[in-house]
PDB file of C-alpha atoms in Angstrom:
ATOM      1  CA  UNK A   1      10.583   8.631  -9.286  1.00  0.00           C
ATOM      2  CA  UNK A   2       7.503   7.676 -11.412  1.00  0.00           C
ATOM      3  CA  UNK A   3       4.508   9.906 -10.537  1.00  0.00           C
ATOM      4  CA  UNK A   4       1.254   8.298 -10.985  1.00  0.00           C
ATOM      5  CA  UNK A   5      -2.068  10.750 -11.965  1.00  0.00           C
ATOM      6  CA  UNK A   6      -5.327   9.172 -10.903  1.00  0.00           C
ATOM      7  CA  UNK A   7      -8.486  10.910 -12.616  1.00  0.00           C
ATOM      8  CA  UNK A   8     -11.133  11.658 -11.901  1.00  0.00           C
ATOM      9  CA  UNK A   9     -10.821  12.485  -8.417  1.00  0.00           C
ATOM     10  CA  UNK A  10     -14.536  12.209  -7.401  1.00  0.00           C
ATOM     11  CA  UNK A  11     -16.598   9.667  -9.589  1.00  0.00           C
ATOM     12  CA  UNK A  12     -20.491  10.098  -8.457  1.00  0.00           C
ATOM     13  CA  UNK A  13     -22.451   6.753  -9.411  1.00  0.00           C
ATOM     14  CA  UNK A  14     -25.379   5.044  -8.516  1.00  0.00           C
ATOM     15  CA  UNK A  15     -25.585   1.268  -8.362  1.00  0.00           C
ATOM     16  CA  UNK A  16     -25.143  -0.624 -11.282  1.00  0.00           C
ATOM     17  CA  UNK A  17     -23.762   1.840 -13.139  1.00  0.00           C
ATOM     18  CA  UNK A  18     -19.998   1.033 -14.539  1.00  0.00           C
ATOM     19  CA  UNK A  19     -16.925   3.155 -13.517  1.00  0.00           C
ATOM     20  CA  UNK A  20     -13.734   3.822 -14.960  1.00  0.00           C
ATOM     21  CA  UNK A  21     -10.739   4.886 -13.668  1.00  0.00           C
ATOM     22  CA  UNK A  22      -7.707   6.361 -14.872  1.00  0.00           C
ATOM     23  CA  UNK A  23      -4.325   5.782 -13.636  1.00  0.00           C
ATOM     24  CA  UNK A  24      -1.437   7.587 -15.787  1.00  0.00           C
ATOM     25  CA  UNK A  25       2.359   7.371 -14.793  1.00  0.00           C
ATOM     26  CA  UNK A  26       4.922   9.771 -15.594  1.00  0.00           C
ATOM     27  CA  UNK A  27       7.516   7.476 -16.997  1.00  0.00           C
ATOM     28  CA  UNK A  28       6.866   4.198 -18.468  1.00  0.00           C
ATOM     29  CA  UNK A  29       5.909   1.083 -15.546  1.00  0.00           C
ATOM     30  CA  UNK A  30       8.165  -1.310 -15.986  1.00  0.00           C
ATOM     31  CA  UNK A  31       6.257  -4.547 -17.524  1.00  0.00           C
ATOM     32  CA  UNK A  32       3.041  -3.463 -16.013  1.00  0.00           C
ATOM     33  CA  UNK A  33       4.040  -3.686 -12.471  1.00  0.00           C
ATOM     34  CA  UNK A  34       0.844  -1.649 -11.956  1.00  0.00           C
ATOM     35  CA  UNK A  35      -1.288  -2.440  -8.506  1.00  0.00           C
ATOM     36  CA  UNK A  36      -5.001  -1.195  -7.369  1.00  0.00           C
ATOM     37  CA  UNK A  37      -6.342  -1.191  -4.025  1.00  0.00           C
ATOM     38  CA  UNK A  38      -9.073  -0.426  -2.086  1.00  0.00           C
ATOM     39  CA  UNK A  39     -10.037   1.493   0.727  1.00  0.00           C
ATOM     40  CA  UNK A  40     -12.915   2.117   2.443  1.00  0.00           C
ATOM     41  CA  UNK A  41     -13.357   4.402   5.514  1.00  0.00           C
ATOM     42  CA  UNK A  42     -11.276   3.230   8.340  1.00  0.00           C
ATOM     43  CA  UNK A  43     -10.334  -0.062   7.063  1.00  0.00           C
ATOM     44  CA  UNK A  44      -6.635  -0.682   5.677  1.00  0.00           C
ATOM     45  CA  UNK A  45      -6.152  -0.690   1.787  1.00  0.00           C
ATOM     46  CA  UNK A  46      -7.080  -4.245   0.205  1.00  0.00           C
ATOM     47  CA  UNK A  47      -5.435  -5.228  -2.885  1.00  0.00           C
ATOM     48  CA  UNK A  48      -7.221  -5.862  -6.447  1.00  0.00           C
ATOM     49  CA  UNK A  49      -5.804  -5.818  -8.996  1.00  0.00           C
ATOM     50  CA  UNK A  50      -1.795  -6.378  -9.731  1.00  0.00           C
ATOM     51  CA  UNK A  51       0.503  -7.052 -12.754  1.00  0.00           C
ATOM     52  CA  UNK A  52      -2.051  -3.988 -14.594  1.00  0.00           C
ATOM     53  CA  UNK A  53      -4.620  -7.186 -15.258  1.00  0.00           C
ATOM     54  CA  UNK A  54      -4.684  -9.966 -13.087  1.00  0.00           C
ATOM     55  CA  UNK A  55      -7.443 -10.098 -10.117  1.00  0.00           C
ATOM     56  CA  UNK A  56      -6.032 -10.980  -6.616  1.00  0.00           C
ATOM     57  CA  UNK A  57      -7.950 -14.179  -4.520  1.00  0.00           C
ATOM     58  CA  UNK A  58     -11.196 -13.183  -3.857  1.00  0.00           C
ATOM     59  CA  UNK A  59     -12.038 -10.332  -5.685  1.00  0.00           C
ATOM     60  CA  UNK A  60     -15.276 -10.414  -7.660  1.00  0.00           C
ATOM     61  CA  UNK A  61     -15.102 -10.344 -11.808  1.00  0.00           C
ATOM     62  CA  UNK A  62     -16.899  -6.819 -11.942  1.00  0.00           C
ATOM     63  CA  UNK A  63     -13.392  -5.613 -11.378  1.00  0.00           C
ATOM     64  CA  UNK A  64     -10.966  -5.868 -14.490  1.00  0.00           C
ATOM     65  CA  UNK A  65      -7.951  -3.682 -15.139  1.00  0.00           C
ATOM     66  CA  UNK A  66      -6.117  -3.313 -18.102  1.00  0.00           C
ATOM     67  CA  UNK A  67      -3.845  -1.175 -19.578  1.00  0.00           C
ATOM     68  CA  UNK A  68       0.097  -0.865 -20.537  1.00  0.00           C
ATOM     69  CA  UNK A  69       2.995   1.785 -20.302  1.00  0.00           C
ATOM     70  CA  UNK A  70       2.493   4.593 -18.816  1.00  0.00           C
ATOM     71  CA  UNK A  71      -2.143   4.315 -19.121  1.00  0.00           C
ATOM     72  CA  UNK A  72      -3.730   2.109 -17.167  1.00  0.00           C
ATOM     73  CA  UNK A  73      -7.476   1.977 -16.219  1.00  0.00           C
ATOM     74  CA  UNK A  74      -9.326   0.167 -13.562  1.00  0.00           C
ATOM     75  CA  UNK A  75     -13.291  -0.867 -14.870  1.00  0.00           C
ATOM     76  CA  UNK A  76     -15.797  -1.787 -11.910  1.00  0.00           C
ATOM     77  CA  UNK A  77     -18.649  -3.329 -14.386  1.00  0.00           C
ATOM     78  CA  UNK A  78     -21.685  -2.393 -12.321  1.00  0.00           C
ATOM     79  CA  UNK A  79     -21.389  -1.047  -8.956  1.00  0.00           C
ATOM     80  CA  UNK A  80     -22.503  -2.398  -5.584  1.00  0.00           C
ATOM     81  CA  UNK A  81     -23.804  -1.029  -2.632  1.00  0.00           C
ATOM     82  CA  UNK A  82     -19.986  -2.092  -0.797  1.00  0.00           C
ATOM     83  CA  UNK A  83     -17.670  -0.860  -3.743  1.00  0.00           C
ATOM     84  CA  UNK A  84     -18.139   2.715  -2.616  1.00  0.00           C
ATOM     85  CA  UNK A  85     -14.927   4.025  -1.688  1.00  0.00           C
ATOM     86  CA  UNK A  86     -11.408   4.870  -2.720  1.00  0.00           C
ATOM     87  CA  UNK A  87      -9.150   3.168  -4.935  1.00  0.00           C
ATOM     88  CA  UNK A  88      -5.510   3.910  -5.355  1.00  0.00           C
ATOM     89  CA  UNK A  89      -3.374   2.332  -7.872  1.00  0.00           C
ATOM     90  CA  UNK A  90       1.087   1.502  -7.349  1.00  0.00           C
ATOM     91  CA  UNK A  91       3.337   1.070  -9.096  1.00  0.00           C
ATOM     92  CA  UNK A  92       5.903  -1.408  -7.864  1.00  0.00           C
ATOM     93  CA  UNK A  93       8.426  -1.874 -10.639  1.00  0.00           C
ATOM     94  CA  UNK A  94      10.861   0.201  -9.556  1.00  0.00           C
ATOM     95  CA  UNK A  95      12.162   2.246  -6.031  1.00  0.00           C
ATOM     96  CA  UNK A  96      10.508   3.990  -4.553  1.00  0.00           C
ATOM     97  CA  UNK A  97       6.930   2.597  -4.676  1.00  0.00           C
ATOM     98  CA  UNK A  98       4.797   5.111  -5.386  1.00  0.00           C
ATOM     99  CA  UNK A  99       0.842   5.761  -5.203  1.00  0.00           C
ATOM    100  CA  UNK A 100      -1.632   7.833  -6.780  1.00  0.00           C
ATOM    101  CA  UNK A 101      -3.627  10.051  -4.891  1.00  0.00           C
ATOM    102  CA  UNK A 102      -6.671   8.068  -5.056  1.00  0.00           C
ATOM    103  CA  UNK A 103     -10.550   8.159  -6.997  1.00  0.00           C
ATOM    104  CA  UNK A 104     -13.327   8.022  -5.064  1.00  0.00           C
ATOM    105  CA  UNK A 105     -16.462   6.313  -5.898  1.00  0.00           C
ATOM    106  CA  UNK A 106     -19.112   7.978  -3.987  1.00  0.00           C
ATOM    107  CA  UNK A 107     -23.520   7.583  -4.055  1.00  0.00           C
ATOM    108  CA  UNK A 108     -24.887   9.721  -6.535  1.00  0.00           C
TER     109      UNK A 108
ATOM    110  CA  UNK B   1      -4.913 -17.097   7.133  1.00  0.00           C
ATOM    111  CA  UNK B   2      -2.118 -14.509   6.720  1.00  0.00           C
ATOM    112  CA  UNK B   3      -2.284 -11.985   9.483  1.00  0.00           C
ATOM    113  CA  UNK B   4      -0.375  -8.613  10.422  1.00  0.00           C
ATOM    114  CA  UNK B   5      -0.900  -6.859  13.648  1.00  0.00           C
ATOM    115  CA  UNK B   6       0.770  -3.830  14.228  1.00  0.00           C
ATOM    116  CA  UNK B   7       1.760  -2.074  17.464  1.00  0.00           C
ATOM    117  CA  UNK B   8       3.503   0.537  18.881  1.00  0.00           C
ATOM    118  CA  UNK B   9       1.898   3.900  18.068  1.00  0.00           C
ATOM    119  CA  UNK B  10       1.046   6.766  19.708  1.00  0.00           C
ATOM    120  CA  UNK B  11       1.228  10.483  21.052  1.00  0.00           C
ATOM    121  CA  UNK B  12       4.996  11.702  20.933  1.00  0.00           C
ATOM    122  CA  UNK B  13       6.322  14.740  20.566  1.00  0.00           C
ATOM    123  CA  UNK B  14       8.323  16.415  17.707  1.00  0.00           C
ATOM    124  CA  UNK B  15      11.960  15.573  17.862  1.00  0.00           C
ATOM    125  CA  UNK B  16      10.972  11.867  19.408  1.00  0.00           C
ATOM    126  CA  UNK B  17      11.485   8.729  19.124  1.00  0.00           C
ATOM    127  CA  UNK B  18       8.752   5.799  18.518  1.00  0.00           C
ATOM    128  CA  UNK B  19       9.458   1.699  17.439  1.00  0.00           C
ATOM    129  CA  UNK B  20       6.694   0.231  15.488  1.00  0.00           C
ATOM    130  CA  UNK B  21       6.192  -3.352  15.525  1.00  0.00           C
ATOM    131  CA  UNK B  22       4.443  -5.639  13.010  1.00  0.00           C
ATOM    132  CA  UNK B  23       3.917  -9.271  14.225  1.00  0.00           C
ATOM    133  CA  UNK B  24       3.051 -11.795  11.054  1.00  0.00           C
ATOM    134  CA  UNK B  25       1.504 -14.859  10.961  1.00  0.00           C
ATOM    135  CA  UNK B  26       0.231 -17.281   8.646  1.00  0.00           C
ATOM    136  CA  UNK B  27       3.511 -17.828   6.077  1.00  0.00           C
ATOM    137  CA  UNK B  28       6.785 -18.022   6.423  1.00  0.00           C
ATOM    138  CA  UNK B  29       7.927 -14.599   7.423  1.00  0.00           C
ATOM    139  CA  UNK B  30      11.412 -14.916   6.257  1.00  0.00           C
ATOM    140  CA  UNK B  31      10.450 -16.067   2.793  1.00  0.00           C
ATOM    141  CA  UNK B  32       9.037 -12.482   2.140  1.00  0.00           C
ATOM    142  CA  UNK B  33       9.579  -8.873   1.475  1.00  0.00           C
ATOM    143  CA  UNK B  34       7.837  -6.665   4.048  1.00  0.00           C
ATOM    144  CA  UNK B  35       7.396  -2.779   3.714  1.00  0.00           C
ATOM    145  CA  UNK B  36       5.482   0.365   5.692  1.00  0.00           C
ATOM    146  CA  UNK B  37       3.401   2.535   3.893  1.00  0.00           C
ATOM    147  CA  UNK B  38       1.826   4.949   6.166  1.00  0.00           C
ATOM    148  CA  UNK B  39      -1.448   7.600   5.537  1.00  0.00           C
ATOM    149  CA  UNK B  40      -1.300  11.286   7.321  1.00  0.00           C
ATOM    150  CA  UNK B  41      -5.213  12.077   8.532  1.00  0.00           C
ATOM    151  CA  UNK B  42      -7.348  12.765   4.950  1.00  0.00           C
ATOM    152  CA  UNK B  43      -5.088  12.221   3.087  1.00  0.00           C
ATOM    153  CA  UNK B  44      -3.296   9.386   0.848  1.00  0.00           C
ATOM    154  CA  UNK B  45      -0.662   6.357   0.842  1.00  0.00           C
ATOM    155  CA  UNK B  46       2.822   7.123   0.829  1.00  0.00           C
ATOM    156  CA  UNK B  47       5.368   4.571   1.021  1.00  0.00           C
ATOM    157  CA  UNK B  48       8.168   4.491   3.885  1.00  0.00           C
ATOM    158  CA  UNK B  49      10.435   1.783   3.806  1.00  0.00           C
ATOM    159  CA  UNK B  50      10.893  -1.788   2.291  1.00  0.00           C
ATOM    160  CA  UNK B  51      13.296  -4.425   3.432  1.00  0.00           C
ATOM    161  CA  UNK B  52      13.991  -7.598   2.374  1.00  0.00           C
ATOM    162  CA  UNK B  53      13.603 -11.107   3.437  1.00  0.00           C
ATOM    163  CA  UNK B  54      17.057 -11.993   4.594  1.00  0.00           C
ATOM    164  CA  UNK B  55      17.305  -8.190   6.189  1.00  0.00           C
ATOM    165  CA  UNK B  56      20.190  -7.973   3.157  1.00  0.00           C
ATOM    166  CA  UNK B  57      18.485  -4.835   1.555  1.00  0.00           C
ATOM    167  CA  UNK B  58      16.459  -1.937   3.129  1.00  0.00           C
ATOM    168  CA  UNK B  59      14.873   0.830   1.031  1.00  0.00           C
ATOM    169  CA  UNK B  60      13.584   4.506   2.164  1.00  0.00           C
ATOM    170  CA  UNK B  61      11.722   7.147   0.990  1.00  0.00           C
ATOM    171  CA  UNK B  62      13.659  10.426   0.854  1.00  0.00           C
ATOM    172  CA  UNK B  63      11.455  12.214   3.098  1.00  0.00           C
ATOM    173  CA  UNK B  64      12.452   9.565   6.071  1.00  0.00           C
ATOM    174  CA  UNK B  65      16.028   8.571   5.232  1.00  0.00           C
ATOM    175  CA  UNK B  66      18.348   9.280   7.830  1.00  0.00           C
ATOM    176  CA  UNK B  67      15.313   9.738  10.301  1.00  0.00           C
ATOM    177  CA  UNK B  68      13.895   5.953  10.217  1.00  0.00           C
ATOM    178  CA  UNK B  69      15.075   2.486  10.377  1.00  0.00           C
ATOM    179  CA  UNK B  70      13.371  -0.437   9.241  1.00  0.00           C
ATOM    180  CA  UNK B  71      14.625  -3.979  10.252  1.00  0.00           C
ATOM    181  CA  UNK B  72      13.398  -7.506  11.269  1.00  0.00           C
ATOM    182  CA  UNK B  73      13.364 -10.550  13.103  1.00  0.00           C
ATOM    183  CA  UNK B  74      12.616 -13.946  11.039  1.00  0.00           C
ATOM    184  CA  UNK B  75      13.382 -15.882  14.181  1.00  0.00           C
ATOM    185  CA  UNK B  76      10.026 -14.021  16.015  1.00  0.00           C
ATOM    186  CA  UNK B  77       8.445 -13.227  12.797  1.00  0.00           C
ATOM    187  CA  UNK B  78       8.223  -9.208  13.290  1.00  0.00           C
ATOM    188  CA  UNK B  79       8.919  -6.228  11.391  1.00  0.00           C
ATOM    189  CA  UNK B  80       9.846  -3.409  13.090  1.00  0.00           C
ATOM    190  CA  UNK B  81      10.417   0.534  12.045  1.00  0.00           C
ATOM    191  CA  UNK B  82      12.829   2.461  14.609  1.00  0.00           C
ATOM    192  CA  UNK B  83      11.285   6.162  13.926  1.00  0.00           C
ATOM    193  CA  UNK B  84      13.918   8.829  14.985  1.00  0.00           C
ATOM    194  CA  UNK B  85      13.574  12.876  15.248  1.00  0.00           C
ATOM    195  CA  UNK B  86      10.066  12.391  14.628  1.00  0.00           C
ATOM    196  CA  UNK B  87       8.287  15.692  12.928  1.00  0.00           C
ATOM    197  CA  UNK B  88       4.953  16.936  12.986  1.00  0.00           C
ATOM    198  CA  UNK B  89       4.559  15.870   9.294  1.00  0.00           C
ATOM    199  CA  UNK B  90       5.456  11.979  10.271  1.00  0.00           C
ATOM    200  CA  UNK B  91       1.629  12.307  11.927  1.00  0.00           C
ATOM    201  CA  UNK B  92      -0.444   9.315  10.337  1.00  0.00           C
ATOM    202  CA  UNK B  93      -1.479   5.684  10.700  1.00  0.00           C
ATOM    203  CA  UNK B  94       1.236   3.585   9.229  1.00  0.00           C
ATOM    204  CA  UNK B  95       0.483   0.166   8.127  1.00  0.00           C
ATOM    205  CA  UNK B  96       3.047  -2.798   7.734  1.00  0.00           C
ATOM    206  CA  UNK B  97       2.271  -5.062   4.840  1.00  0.00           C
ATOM    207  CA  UNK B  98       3.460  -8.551   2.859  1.00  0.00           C
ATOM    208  CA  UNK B  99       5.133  -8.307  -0.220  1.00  0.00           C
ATOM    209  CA  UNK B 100       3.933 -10.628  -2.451  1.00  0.00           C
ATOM    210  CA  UNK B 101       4.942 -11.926  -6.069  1.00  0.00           C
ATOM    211  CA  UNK B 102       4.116 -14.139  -8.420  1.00  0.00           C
ATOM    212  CA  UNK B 103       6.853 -17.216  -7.973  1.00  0.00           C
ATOM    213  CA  UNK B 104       8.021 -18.636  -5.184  1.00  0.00           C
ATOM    214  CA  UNK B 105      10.901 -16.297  -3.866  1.00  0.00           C
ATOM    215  CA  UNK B 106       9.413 -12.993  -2.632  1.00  0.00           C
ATOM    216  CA  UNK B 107      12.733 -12.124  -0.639  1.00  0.00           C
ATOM    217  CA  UNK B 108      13.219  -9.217  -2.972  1.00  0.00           C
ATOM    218  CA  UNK B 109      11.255  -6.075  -2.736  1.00  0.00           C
ATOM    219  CA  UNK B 110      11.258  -5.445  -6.271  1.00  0.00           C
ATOM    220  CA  UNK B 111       8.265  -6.125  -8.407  1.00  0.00           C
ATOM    221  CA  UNK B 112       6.322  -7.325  -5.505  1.00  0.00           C
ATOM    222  CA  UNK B 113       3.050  -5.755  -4.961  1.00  0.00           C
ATOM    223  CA  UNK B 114       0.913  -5.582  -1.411  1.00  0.00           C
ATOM    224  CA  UNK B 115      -1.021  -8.186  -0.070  1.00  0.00           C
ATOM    225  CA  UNK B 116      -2.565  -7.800   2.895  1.00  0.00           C
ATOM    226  CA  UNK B 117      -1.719  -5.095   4.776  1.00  0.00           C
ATOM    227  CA  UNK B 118      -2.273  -4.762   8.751  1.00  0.00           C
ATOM    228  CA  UNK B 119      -4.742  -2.701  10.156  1.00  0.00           C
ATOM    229  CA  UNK B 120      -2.286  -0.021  11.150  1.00  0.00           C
ATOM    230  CA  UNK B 121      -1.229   1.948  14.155  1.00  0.00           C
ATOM    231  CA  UNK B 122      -1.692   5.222  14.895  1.00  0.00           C
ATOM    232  CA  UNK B 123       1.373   7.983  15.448  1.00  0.00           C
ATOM    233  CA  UNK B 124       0.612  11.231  16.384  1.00  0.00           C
ATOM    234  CA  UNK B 125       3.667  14.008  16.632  1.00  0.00           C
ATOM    235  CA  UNK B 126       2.754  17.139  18.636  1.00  0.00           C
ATOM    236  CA  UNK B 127       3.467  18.871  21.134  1.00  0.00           C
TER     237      UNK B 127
END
């Protein structure tokens, strides 16, 4: 089972400011098959990011992710008012799924 | 506009039995993976079960195998999860969601990621 580490657990930010989050997995994810979601309080997880890099319909440009292996990082360029909340990234490359345990983004 | 609407949740108590339902619409339901990933209160995602389009393949997390069933029905377009000896650790909201993938056969869970997901259904185990 690949375990994936999410850092830092709590990311305090005001708007406009740029975040960075870490994803690390435990083995090496298969060809990138490396997902991101959000989630924001009670709403169901919406996806991001998948493939490490490549932005799902609909999801603004401030979000990039990039990475490769078993390091992968998810960028918000500068932060809005609505991307306060918590992000989990998947792998998906190989059974089972697994998550990290999530980063929130919270008002500094 | 792809939509999944789950059902089925509520109160039970430990040793139970609860069937979740996930009704789809919006794409063509057999042409697609479909898994549950469900979230205890506070806490994070944890994936269940995955099965594929053609109800061929079904996959299960260790900590539900034996316990939980997943299946589906392409002619009604619903997912369903058969939850057995239900524990006070299966408390959470579990969400049904779409496999997707980049080409045009997503039968097969593998290397499909999750897009969208339903808004989930609450299951509470207690006595």
């Amino acid at each position: 089972e690949i375990v994936l580490t999410q850092s830092p657990g709590t990311l305090s930010l005001s708007p406009g400011e740029r975040a960075t989050l870490s994803c690390r997995a435990s083995q090496t994810a298969s060809s990138s098959y490396l997902a991101w979601y959000q989630q924001k309080p009670g709403q169901a997880p919406r996806l991001l990011i998948y493939g490490a890099s490549s932005r799902a319909t609909g999801i603004p440009d401030r979000f990039s992710g990039s990475g490769s292996g078993t390091d992968f990082t998810l960028t918000i360029s500068r932060l809005e008012p609505e991307d306060f909340a918590v992000y989990y990234c998947q792998q998906y490359g190989s059974s089972p799924w697994t998550f990290g345990q999530g980063t929130k983004v919270e008002i500094k | 506009e792809v939509q999944l609407v789950e059902s089925g949740g509520g109160l039970v108590q430990p040793g139970g039995s609860l069937r979740l339902s996930c009704a789809a619409s919006g794409f063509t339901f057999s042409n697609y993976a479909m898994t549950w990933v469900r979230q205890a209160p506070g806490k994070g995602l944890e994936w269940v079960s995955a099965i594929s389009g053609s109800s061929g393949t079904t996959y299960y997390a260790d900590s539900v195998k034996g316990r939980f069933t997943i299946s589906r029905d392409n002619s009604e377009n619903t997912l369903y999860l058969q939850m057995n000896s239900l524990r006070a650790e299966d408390t959470a909201i579990y969400y049904c969601a779409k496999m997707d993938c980049s080409g045009t056969n997503c039968k097969s869970p593998g290397k499909n990621w999750l897009d969208p997901w339903g808004q989930g259904t609450l299951v509470t185990v207690s006595s």
